[in-house]
Amino acid sequence: MSEVHLPEGGEPMIEERRVTDWWSTAVSEIRPGRITLRGYPVEQLIGRVTFAEQIWLMLRGELPSPGQGRLLEAALVAAVDHGPQAPSIAAARMAATCGVGLNNAVATGTGLLGDVHGGAGQQCMEVLERVAGGEEARAVVADFRARRAYVPGFGHRFHPRDPRRDPLLALVHEAVERGEVPGRALAAGLALEAALSDGRSRPVPMNIDGATAIIYAELGFPPELGRGLFVLSRSVGILAHAWEETEGGARIKGPLPRPLLAGYHGPPERDLPPKR
């Protein structure tokens, strides 16, 4: 235990280290004229590492291999945006027309990324762990169907085949062949995809959440960080849309164009009865 010193006045003084260690961190060290990130001077990182490599360093404590950095960057690039119909982006655009700052508009959008909208990647990583850990893919699919639940990371309400699936999985295949990642999550994801499509006239291909879940799992990220990385990626699209709406100058833009009003299914108009 740290010592408590009693100066001449008799008032106790807490040892400095007990105070400074209150927020002790291994992520960064800041001193006058010096910034180190995971031990590396920031001036040595600038211009020499990519943003994806910097993200890896901050989260994992060491720099990634070139192959790991390529996979992480590909996953981050693939998930940046999915159009203004996505609730997080629509909300950010509406917020931008209400006169709030750009940071508030972006926070409005990212605040919507939860279990339903934005959480499928993390949920898929958890399912991949089950299959990679020995559970039969068909049994896992049967379990979801028995609960009338969707298997996260597969199928898409808009794309018959998500255009981001194939290039991402091709990169994972290449990384497996080069020995850069083990391939267990990839095998689990493909087994789930096959089980979901078995006996169906139309297949249920993997979507962006499934493909990035495989990459983050292959790279050794825990599922919760998988969601964090998706939020980081999608924040780029949210920022771009919020800024576009800000530049457009529109004011108080709601979910429907102004000539249209929301539908109503309550009681018909009626008079308030007189007081008794």
PDB file of C-alpha atoms in Angstrom:
ATOM      1  CA  MET A   1       0.000   0.000   0.000  1.00  0.00           C
ATOM      2  CA  SER A   2       1.256   3.485  -0.844  1.00  0.00           C
ATOM      3  CA  GLU A   3       2.406   5.628   2.033  1.00  0.00           C
ATOM      4  CA  VAL A   4       0.482   8.651   3.275  1.00  0.00           C
ATOM      5  CA  HIS A   5       2.861  11.474   4.219  1.00  0.00           C
ATOM      6  CA  LEU A   6       2.059  14.001   6.928  1.00  0.00           C
ATOM      7  CA  PRO A   7       3.654  17.411   6.243  1.00  0.00           C
ATOM      8  CA  GLU A   8       4.303  19.967   8.949  1.00  0.00           C
ATOM      9  CA  GLY A   9       0.726  21.234   8.933  1.00  0.00           C
ATOM     10  CA  GLY A  10      -0.558  17.788   9.781  1.00  0.00           C
ATOM     11  CA  GLU A  11      -2.764  17.419   6.644  1.00  0.00           C
ATOM     12  CA  PRO A  12      -2.226  14.062   4.863  1.00  0.00           C
ATOM     13  CA  MET A  13      -0.742  14.112   1.368  1.00  0.00           C
ATOM     14  CA  ILE A  14      -1.550  11.207  -0.939  1.00  0.00           C
ATOM     15  CA  GLU A  15       1.456   9.830  -2.785  1.00  0.00           C
ATOM     16  CA  GLU A  16       1.460  11.147  -6.383  1.00  0.00           C
ATOM     17  CA  ARG A  17       1.514   7.671  -7.940  1.00  0.00           C
ATOM     18  CA  ARG A  18      -1.737   6.735  -6.206  1.00  0.00           C
ATOM     19  CA  VAL A  19      -3.405   9.637  -7.998  1.00  0.00           C
ATOM     20  CA  THR A  20      -1.806   9.238 -11.411  1.00  0.00           C
ATOM     21  CA  ASP A  21      -2.503   5.492 -11.465  1.00  0.00           C
ATOM     22  CA  TRP A  22      -6.234   6.174 -11.069  1.00  0.00           C
ATOM     23  CA  TRP A  23      -6.413   6.303 -14.908  1.00  0.00           C
ATOM     24  CA  SER A  24      -3.310   4.226 -15.586  1.00  0.00           C
ATOM     25  CA  THR A  25      -3.250   2.919 -19.154  1.00  0.00           C
ATOM     26  CA  ALA A  26      -1.108   0.829 -21.449  1.00  0.00           C
ATOM     27  CA  VAL A  27      -2.591   2.486 -24.545  1.00  0.00           C
ATOM     28  CA  SER A  28      -0.867   5.845 -24.582  1.00  0.00           C
ATOM     29  CA  GLU A  29       1.567   8.013 -22.654  1.00  0.00           C
ATOM     30  CA  ILE A  30       1.440  11.795 -22.900  1.00  0.00           C
ATOM     31  CA  ARG A  31       4.212  14.025 -21.592  1.00  0.00           C
ATOM     32  CA  PRO A  32       5.280  17.556 -22.550  1.00  0.00           C
ATOM     33  CA  GLY A  33       6.633  17.304 -26.084  1.00  0.00           C
ATOM     34  CA  ARG A  34       6.113  13.518 -26.254  1.00  0.00           C
ATOM     35  CA  ILE A  35       3.247  11.258 -27.383  1.00  0.00           C
ATOM     36  CA  THR A  36       3.669   7.493 -27.471  1.00  0.00           C
ATOM     37  CA  LEU A  37       0.977   5.062 -28.608  1.00  0.00           C
ATOM     38  CA  ARG A  38       1.495   1.531 -27.304  1.00  0.00           C
ATOM     39  CA  GLY A  39       5.115   2.563 -26.809  1.00  0.00           C
ATOM     40  CA  TYR A  40       5.724   3.909 -30.326  1.00  0.00           C
ATOM     41  CA  PRO A  41       6.482   7.627 -30.701  1.00  0.00           C
ATOM     42  CA  VAL A  42       3.648   9.119 -32.740  1.00  0.00           C
ATOM     43  CA  GLU A  43       6.101  10.857 -35.080  1.00  0.00           C
ATOM     44  CA  GLN A  44       7.413   7.439 -36.137  1.00  0.00           C
ATOM     45  CA  LEU A  45       3.878   6.161 -36.868  1.00  0.00           C
ATOM     46  CA  ILE A  46       2.806   9.145 -38.957  1.00  0.00           C
ATOM     47  CA  GLY A  47       3.226   8.379 -42.638  1.00  0.00           C
ATOM     48  CA  ARG A  48       4.476   4.844 -41.984  1.00  0.00           C
ATOM     49  CA  VAL A  49       1.400   2.902 -40.868  1.00  0.00           C
ATOM     50  CA  THR A  50      -2.094   2.808 -42.358  1.00  0.00           C
ATOM     51  CA  PHE A  51      -5.158   3.805 -40.397  1.00  0.00           C
ATOM     52  CA  ALA A  52      -6.218   0.140 -40.215  1.00  0.00           C
ATOM     53  CA  GLU A  53      -2.793  -0.803 -38.835  1.00  0.00           C
ATOM     54  CA  GLN A  54      -3.099   2.002 -36.293  1.00  0.00           C
ATOM     55  CA  ILE A  55      -6.505   0.692 -35.197  1.00  0.00           C
ATOM     56  CA  TRP A  56      -4.999  -2.774 -34.746  1.00  0.00           C
ATOM     57  CA  LEU A  57      -2.103  -1.346 -32.727  1.00  0.00           C
ATOM     58  CA  MET A  58      -4.395   0.610 -30.425  1.00  0.00           C
ATOM     59  CA  LEU A  59      -6.702  -2.364 -29.799  1.00  0.00           C
ATOM     60  CA  ARG A  60      -4.167  -5.188 -29.707  1.00  0.00           C
ATOM     61  CA  GLY A  61      -0.973  -3.568 -28.466  1.00  0.00           C
ATOM     62  CA  GLU A  62       1.244  -4.635 -31.386  1.00  0.00           C
ATOM     63  CA  LEU A  63       1.346  -3.882 -35.098  1.00  0.00           C
ATOM     64  CA  PRO A  64      -0.339  -6.415 -37.394  1.00  0.00           C
ATOM     65  CA  SER A  65       1.423  -8.421 -40.041  1.00  0.00           C
ATOM     66  CA  PRO A  66       0.924  -7.102 -43.588  1.00  0.00           C
ATOM     67  CA  GLY A  67      -1.664  -9.809 -44.263  1.00  0.00           C
ATOM     68  CA  GLN A  68      -3.589  -9.072 -41.077  1.00  0.00           C
ATOM     69  CA  GLY A  69      -3.574  -5.363 -41.886  1.00  0.00           C
ATOM     70  CA  ARG A  70      -4.928  -6.009 -45.394  1.00  0.00           C
ATOM     71  CA  LEU A  71      -7.806  -8.112 -44.082  1.00  0.00           C
ATOM     72  CA  LEU A  72      -8.750  -5.594 -41.413  1.00  0.00           C
ATOM     73  CA  GLU A  73      -8.664  -2.727 -43.896  1.00  0.00           C
ATOM     74  CA  ALA A  74     -10.829  -4.650 -46.379  1.00  0.00           C
ATOM     75  CA  ALA A  75     -13.488  -5.321 -43.740  1.00  0.00           C
ATOM     76  CA  LEU A  76     -13.497  -1.683 -42.622  1.00  0.00           C
ATOM     77  CA  VAL A  77     -13.784  -0.407 -46.200  1.00  0.00           C
ATOM     78  CA  ALA A  78     -16.604  -2.805 -47.094  1.00  0.00           C
ATOM     79  CA  ALA A  79     -18.991  -1.721 -44.330  1.00  0.00           C
ATOM     80  CA  VAL A  80     -18.716   2.069 -44.477  1.00  0.00           C
ATOM     81  CA  ASP A  81     -22.155   2.769 -45.951  1.00  0.00           C
ATOM     82  CA  HIS A  82     -25.442   1.233 -47.068  1.00  0.00           C
ATOM     83  CA  GLY A  83     -27.424   4.241 -48.216  1.00  0.00           C
ATOM     84  CA  PRO A  84     -29.778   6.772 -46.602  1.00  0.00           C
ATOM     85  CA  GLN A  85     -32.505   4.173 -46.086  1.00  0.00           C
ATOM     86  CA  ALA A  86     -30.427   2.685 -43.255  1.00  0.00           C
ATOM     87  CA  PRO A  87     -31.926   4.004 -39.983  1.00  0.00           C
ATOM     88  CA  SER A  88     -28.588   5.172 -38.568  1.00  0.00           C
ATOM     89  CA  ILE A  89     -27.824   7.233 -41.667  1.00  0.00           C
ATOM     90  CA  ALA A  90     -31.382   8.537 -42.050  1.00  0.00           C
ATOM     91  CA  ALA A  91     -31.374   9.676 -38.420  1.00  0.00           C
ATOM     92  CA  ALA A  92     -28.028  11.418 -38.840  1.00  0.00           C
ATOM     93  CA  ARG A  93     -29.298  13.242 -41.921  1.00  0.00           C
ATOM     94  CA  MET A  94     -32.481  14.337 -40.135  1.00  0.00           C
ATOM     95  CA  ALA A  95     -30.437  15.523 -37.168  1.00  0.00           C
ATOM     96  CA  ALA A  96     -28.189  17.556 -39.463  1.00  0.00           C
ATOM     97  CA  THR A  97     -31.224  19.482 -40.763  1.00  0.00           C
ATOM     98  CA  CYS A  98     -32.237  20.440 -37.221  1.00  0.00           C
ATOM     99  CA  GLY A  99     -29.312  22.793 -36.687  1.00  0.00           C
ATOM    100  CA  VAL A 100     -27.277  20.576 -34.387  1.00  0.00           C
ATOM    101  CA  GLY A 101     -23.516  20.348 -34.807  1.00  0.00           C
ATOM    102  CA  LEU A 102     -21.910  17.761 -37.029  1.00  0.00           C
ATOM    103  CA  ASN A 103     -20.712  15.830 -33.994  1.00  0.00           C
ATOM    104  CA  ASN A 104     -24.291  15.639 -32.682  1.00  0.00           C
ATOM    105  CA  ALA A 105     -25.586  14.425 -36.048  1.00  0.00           C
ATOM    106  CA  VAL A 106     -22.951  11.683 -36.189  1.00  0.00           C
ATOM    107  CA  ALA A 107     -23.672  10.720 -32.574  1.00  0.00           C
ATOM    108  CA  THR A 108     -27.374  10.472 -33.420  1.00  0.00           C
ATOM    109  CA  GLY A 109     -26.592   7.987 -36.180  1.00  0.00           C
ATOM    110  CA  THR A 110     -24.082   5.872 -34.300  1.00  0.00           C
ATOM    111  CA  GLY A 111     -26.399   5.809 -31.291  1.00  0.00           C
ATOM    112  CA  LEU A 112     -28.839   3.711 -33.330  1.00  0.00           C
ATOM    113  CA  LEU A 113     -26.316   0.949 -33.945  1.00  0.00           C
ATOM    114  CA  GLY A 114     -27.517  -1.631 -31.448  1.00  0.00           C
ATOM    115  CA  ASP A 115     -28.577  -5.263 -31.357  1.00  0.00           C
ATOM    116  CA  VAL A 116     -31.123  -4.987 -34.186  1.00  0.00           C
ATOM    117  CA  HIS A 117     -29.410  -2.479 -36.485  1.00  0.00           C
ATOM    118  CA  GLY A 118     -25.661  -2.977 -36.299  1.00  0.00           C
ATOM    119  CA  GLY A 119     -25.340  -5.991 -34.019  1.00  0.00           C
ATOM    120  CA  ALA A 120     -25.576  -8.855 -36.515  1.00  0.00           C
ATOM    121  CA  GLY A 121     -21.812  -9.046 -37.000  1.00  0.00           C
ATOM    122  CA  GLN A 122     -21.144  -9.582 -33.307  1.00  0.00           C
ATOM    123  CA  GLN A 123     -23.998 -12.088 -33.124  1.00  0.00           C
ATOM    124  CA  CYS A 124     -22.628 -13.945 -36.159  1.00  0.00           C
ATOM    125  CA  MET A 125     -19.186 -14.134 -34.555  1.00  0.00           C
ATOM    126  CA  GLU A 126     -20.784 -15.824 -31.560  1.00  0.00           C
ATOM    127  CA  VAL A 127     -22.466 -18.377 -33.843  1.00  0.00           C
ATOM    128  CA  LEU A 128     -19.208 -18.962 -35.710  1.00  0.00           C
ATOM    129  CA  GLU A 129     -17.554 -19.727 -32.364  1.00  0.00           C
ATOM    130  CA  ARG A 130     -20.166 -22.407 -31.708  1.00  0.00           C
ATOM    131  CA  VAL A 131     -19.558 -24.151 -35.036  1.00  0.00           C
ATOM    132  CA  ALA A 132     -15.776 -23.744 -34.911  1.00  0.00           C
ATOM    133  CA  GLY A 133     -15.940 -25.173 -31.397  1.00  0.00           C
ATOM    134  CA  GLY A 134     -17.506 -28.415 -32.591  1.00  0.00           C
ATOM    135  CA  GLU A 135     -21.251 -27.882 -32.958  1.00  0.00           C
ATOM    136  CA  GLU A 136     -22.754 -29.212 -36.185  1.00  0.00           C
ATOM    137  CA  ALA A 137     -23.754 -26.402 -38.541  1.00  0.00           C
ATOM    138  CA  ARG A 138     -27.028 -28.126 -39.441  1.00  0.00           C
ATOM    139  CA  ALA A 139     -27.930 -28.473 -35.768  1.00  0.00           C
ATOM    140  CA  VAL A 140     -27.226 -24.783 -35.162  1.00  0.00           C
ATOM    141  CA  VAL A 141     -29.423 -23.815 -38.117  1.00  0.00           C
ATOM    142  CA  ALA A 142     -32.168 -26.147 -36.889  1.00  0.00           C
ATOM    143  CA  ASP A 143     -31.991 -24.489 -33.478  1.00  0.00           C
ATOM    144  CA  PHE A 144     -32.530 -21.047 -34.990  1.00  0.00           C
ATOM    145  CA  ARG A 145     -35.394 -22.283 -37.158  1.00  0.00           C
ATOM    146  CA  ALA A 146     -37.081 -23.936 -34.181  1.00  0.00           C
ATOM    147  CA  ARG A 147     -37.037 -20.537 -32.455  1.00  0.00           C
ATOM    148  CA  ARG A 148     -38.250 -18.799 -35.646  1.00  0.00           C
ATOM    149  CA  ALA A 149     -35.089 -16.698 -35.555  1.00  0.00           C
ATOM    150  CA  TYR A 150     -32.793 -15.552 -38.329  1.00  0.00           C
ATOM    151  CA  VAL A 151     -29.224 -16.811 -38.360  1.00  0.00           C
ATOM    152  CA  PRO A 152     -27.266 -13.540 -38.085  1.00  0.00           C
ATOM    153  CA  GLY A 153     -24.947 -12.778 -40.974  1.00  0.00           C
ATOM    154  CA  PHE A 154     -26.934 -14.564 -43.698  1.00  0.00           C
ATOM    155  CA  GLY A 155     -29.526 -13.409 -46.198  1.00  0.00           C
ATOM    156  CA  HIS A 156     -30.371  -9.817 -47.057  1.00  0.00           C
ATOM    157  CA  ARG A 157     -33.678  -7.993 -47.337  1.00  0.00           C
ATOM    158  CA  PHE A 158     -32.387  -5.976 -50.306  1.00  0.00           C
ATOM    159  CA  HIS A 159     -29.617  -7.892 -52.098  1.00  0.00           C
ATOM    160  CA  PRO A 160     -30.261 -11.344 -53.608  1.00  0.00           C
ATOM    161  CA  ARG A 161     -26.504 -11.801 -53.168  1.00  0.00           C
ATOM    162  CA  ASP A 162     -24.583  -9.223 -51.179  1.00  0.00           C
ATOM    163  CA  PRO A 163     -21.930  -7.787 -53.547  1.00  0.00           C
ATOM    164  CA  ARG A 164     -19.494  -7.488 -50.647  1.00  0.00           C
ATOM    165  CA  ARG A 165     -19.488 -11.203 -49.813  1.00  0.00           C
ATOM    166  CA  ASP A 166     -17.355 -12.633 -52.612  1.00  0.00           C
ATOM    167  CA  PRO A 167     -14.405 -10.179 -52.579  1.00  0.00           C
ATOM    168  CA  LEU A 168     -14.130 -10.368 -48.789  1.00  0.00           C
ATOM    169  CA  LEU A 169     -14.228 -14.167 -48.677  1.00  0.00           C
ATOM    170  CA  ALA A 170     -11.736 -14.350 -51.555  1.00  0.00           C
ATOM    171  CA  LEU A 171      -9.300 -12.335 -49.442  1.00  0.00           C
ATOM    172  CA  VAL A 172      -9.845 -14.684 -46.490  1.00  0.00           C
ATOM    173  CA  HIS A 173      -9.243 -17.740 -48.703  1.00  0.00           C
ATOM    174  CA  GLU A 174      -5.972 -16.200 -49.887  1.00  0.00           C
ATOM    175  CA  ALA A 175      -4.933 -15.405 -46.319  1.00  0.00           C
ATOM    176  CA  VAL A 176      -5.643 -18.993 -45.269  1.00  0.00           C
ATOM    177  CA  GLU A 177      -3.570 -20.342 -48.155  1.00  0.00           C
ATOM    178  CA  ARG A 178      -0.667 -18.104 -47.123  1.00  0.00           C
ATOM    179  CA  GLY A 179      -0.952 -19.255 -43.515  1.00  0.00           C
ATOM    180  CA  GLU A 180      -1.828 -15.771 -42.258  1.00  0.00           C
ATOM    181  CA  VAL A 181      -5.078 -16.871 -40.568  1.00  0.00           C
ATOM    182  CA  PRO A 182      -6.182 -20.340 -39.416  1.00  0.00           C
ATOM    183  CA  GLY A 183      -9.361 -20.676 -41.510  1.00  0.00           C
ATOM    184  CA  ARG A 184     -11.609 -22.050 -38.758  1.00  0.00           C
ATOM    185  CA  ALA A 185     -14.106 -19.198 -38.892  1.00  0.00           C
ATOM    186  CA  LEU A 186     -14.177 -19.341 -42.682  1.00  0.00           C
ATOM    187  CA  ALA A 187     -14.949 -23.066 -42.613  1.00  0.00           C
ATOM    188  CA  ALA A 188     -17.667 -22.482 -40.008  1.00  0.00           C
ATOM    189  CA  GLY A 189     -19.256 -19.697 -42.041  1.00  0.00           C
ATOM    190  CA  LEU A 190     -19.298 -21.735 -45.246  1.00  0.00           C
ATOM    191  CA  ALA A 191     -20.784 -24.701 -43.374  1.00  0.00           C
ATOM    192  CA  LEU A 192     -23.572 -22.493 -42.017  1.00  0.00           C
ATOM    193  CA  GLU A 193     -24.208 -21.075 -45.478  1.00  0.00           C
ATOM    194  CA  ALA A 194     -24.492 -24.576 -46.938  1.00  0.00           C
ATOM    195  CA  ALA A 195     -26.798 -25.727 -44.131  1.00  0.00           C
ATOM    196  CA  LEU A 196     -29.070 -22.714 -44.592  1.00  0.00           C
ATOM    197  CA  SER A 197     -29.359 -23.333 -48.333  1.00  0.00           C
ATOM    198  CA  ASP A 198     -29.856 -27.093 -48.131  1.00  0.00           C
ATOM    199  CA  GLY A 199     -33.208 -28.095 -49.608  1.00  0.00           C
ATOM    200  CA  ARG A 200     -34.115 -24.585 -50.709  1.00  0.00           C
ATOM    201  CA  SER A 201     -34.712 -23.519 -54.300  1.00  0.00           C
ATOM    202  CA  ARG A 202     -33.112 -20.158 -53.510  1.00  0.00           C
ATOM    203  CA  PRO A 203     -29.875 -20.090 -51.505  1.00  0.00           C
ATOM    204  CA  VAL A 204     -29.340 -17.931 -48.413  1.00  0.00           C
ATOM    205  CA  PRO A 205     -25.902 -16.428 -49.057  1.00  0.00           C
ATOM    206  CA  MET A 206     -23.758 -14.700 -46.489  1.00  0.00           C
ATOM    207  CA  ASN A 207     -24.128 -10.939 -46.157  1.00  0.00           C
ATOM    208  CA  ILE A 208     -21.702  -8.189 -45.121  1.00  0.00           C
ATOM    209  CA  ASP A 209     -22.201  -8.967 -41.440  1.00  0.00           C
ATOM    210  CA  GLY A 210     -21.293 -12.607 -41.980  1.00  0.00           C
ATOM    211  CA  ALA A 211     -18.298 -11.858 -44.192  1.00  0.00           C
ATOM    212  CA  THR A 212     -16.822  -9.267 -41.822  1.00  0.00           C
ATOM    213  CA  ALA A 213     -17.613 -11.519 -38.845  1.00  0.00           C
ATOM    214  CA  ILE A 214     -15.430 -14.190 -40.455  1.00  0.00           C
ATOM    215  CA  ILE A 215     -12.602 -11.702 -40.965  1.00  0.00           C
ATOM    216  CA  TYR A 216     -12.740 -10.334 -37.420  1.00  0.00           C
ATOM    217  CA  ALA A 217     -12.935 -13.857 -35.989  1.00  0.00           C
ATOM    218  CA  GLU A 218     -10.027 -15.051 -38.154  1.00  0.00           C
ATOM    219  CA  LEU A 219      -8.022 -12.058 -36.929  1.00  0.00           C
ATOM    220  CA  GLY A 220      -8.677 -12.999 -33.321  1.00  0.00           C
ATOM    221  CA  PHE A 221     -10.989 -10.172 -32.274  1.00  0.00           C
ATOM    222  CA  PRO A 222     -13.605 -11.014 -29.640  1.00  0.00           C
ATOM    223  CA  PRO A 223     -17.238 -10.618 -30.764  1.00  0.00           C
ATOM    224  CA  GLU A 224     -17.829  -7.385 -28.839  1.00  0.00           C
ATOM    225  CA  LEU A 225     -14.870  -5.744 -30.567  1.00  0.00           C
ATOM    226  CA  GLY A 226     -16.305  -7.010 -33.850  1.00  0.00           C
ATOM    227  CA  ARG A 227     -19.301  -4.790 -33.233  1.00  0.00           C
ATOM    228  CA  GLY A 228     -17.039  -1.913 -32.233  1.00  0.00           C
ATOM    229  CA  LEU A 229     -15.130  -2.223 -35.497  1.00  0.00           C
ATOM    230  CA  PHE A 230     -18.391  -2.204 -37.474  1.00  0.00           C
ATOM    231  CA  VAL A 231     -19.482   0.977 -35.668  1.00  0.00           C
ATOM    232  CA  LEU A 232     -16.105   2.537 -36.450  1.00  0.00           C
ATOM    233  CA  SER A 233     -16.476   1.625 -40.125  1.00  0.00           C
ATOM    234  CA  ARG A 234     -20.108   2.728 -40.499  1.00  0.00           C
ATOM    235  CA  SER A 235     -19.289   6.031 -38.775  1.00  0.00           C
ATOM    236  CA  VAL A 236     -17.499   7.031 -41.975  1.00  0.00           C
ATOM    237  CA  GLY A 237     -20.699   6.737 -44.013  1.00  0.00           C
ATOM    238  CA  ILE A 238     -22.732   8.423 -41.286  1.00  0.00           C
ATOM    239  CA  LEU A 239     -20.279  11.340 -41.280  1.00  0.00           C
ATOM    240  CA  ALA A 240     -20.399  11.650 -45.082  1.00  0.00           C
ATOM    241  CA  HIS A 241     -24.210  11.679 -45.175  1.00  0.00           C
ATOM    242  CA  ALA A 242     -24.516  14.100 -42.268  1.00  0.00           C
ATOM    243  CA  TRP A 243     -22.059  16.467 -43.932  1.00  0.00           C
ATOM    244  CA  GLU A 244     -23.846  16.233 -47.298  1.00  0.00           C
ATOM    245  CA  GLU A 245     -27.141  17.113 -45.613  1.00  0.00           C
ATOM    246  CA  THR A 246     -25.492  19.980 -43.732  1.00  0.00           C
ATOM    247  CA  GLU A 247     -24.076  21.394 -46.966  1.00  0.00           C
ATOM    248  CA  GLY A 248     -27.486  21.088 -48.641  1.00  0.00           C
ATOM    249  CA  GLY A 249     -28.962  23.615 -46.238  1.00  0.00           C
ATOM    250  CA  ALA A 250     -32.316  21.862 -45.766  1.00  0.00           C
ATOM    251  CA  ARG A 251     -34.165  22.589 -42.521  1.00  0.00           C
ATOM    252  CA  ILE A 252     -36.103  20.154 -40.325  1.00  0.00           C
ATOM    253  CA  LYS A 253     -36.297  17.293 -42.793  1.00  0.00           C
ATOM    254  CA  GLY A 254     -38.572  14.556 -41.476  1.00  0.00           C
ATOM    255  CA  PRO A 255     -38.934  10.918 -42.521  1.00  0.00           C
ATOM    256  CA  LEU A 256     -41.515  11.737 -45.243  1.00  0.00           C
ATOM    257  CA  PRO A 257     -41.434  14.321 -48.054  1.00  0.00           C
ATOM    258  CA  ARG A 258     -43.390  17.428 -47.013  1.00  0.00           C
ATOM    259  CA  PRO A 259     -46.506  16.827 -49.203  1.00  0.00           C
ATOM    260  CA  LEU A 260     -47.011  13.467 -47.479  1.00  0.00           C
ATOM    261  CA  LEU A 261     -48.259  12.835 -43.964  1.00  0.00           C
ATOM    262  CA  ALA A 262     -47.890   9.767 -41.803  1.00  0.00           C
ATOM    263  CA  GLY A 263     -50.734   7.262 -41.925  1.00  0.00           C
ATOM    264  CA  TYR A 264     -53.224   7.155 -39.063  1.00  0.00           C
ATOM    265  CA  HIS A 265     -55.120   4.147 -37.700  1.00  0.00           C
ATOM    266  CA  GLY A 266     -56.567   5.507 -34.450  1.00  0.00           C
ATOM    267  CA  PRO A 267     -60.172   6.447 -33.666  1.00  0.00           C
ATOM    268  CA  PRO A 268     -61.941   8.768 -36.127  1.00  0.00           C
ATOM    269  CA  GLU A 269     -62.165  12.434 -35.225  1.00  0.00           C
ATOM    270  CA  ARG A 270     -64.592  12.942 -32.339  1.00  0.00           C
ATOM    271  CA  ASP A 271     -65.848  15.645 -30.004  1.00  0.00           C
ATOM    272  CA  LEU A 272     -64.794  15.808 -26.397  1.00  0.00           C
ATOM    273  CA  PRO A 273     -67.812  14.991 -24.223  1.00  0.00           C
ATOM    274  CA  PRO A 274     -69.010  17.727 -21.871  1.00  0.00           C
ATOM    275  CA  LYS A 275     -67.788  17.707 -18.287  1.00  0.00           C
ATOM    276  CA  ARG A 276     -70.133  16.078 -15.804  1.00  0.00           C
TER     277      ARG A 276
END
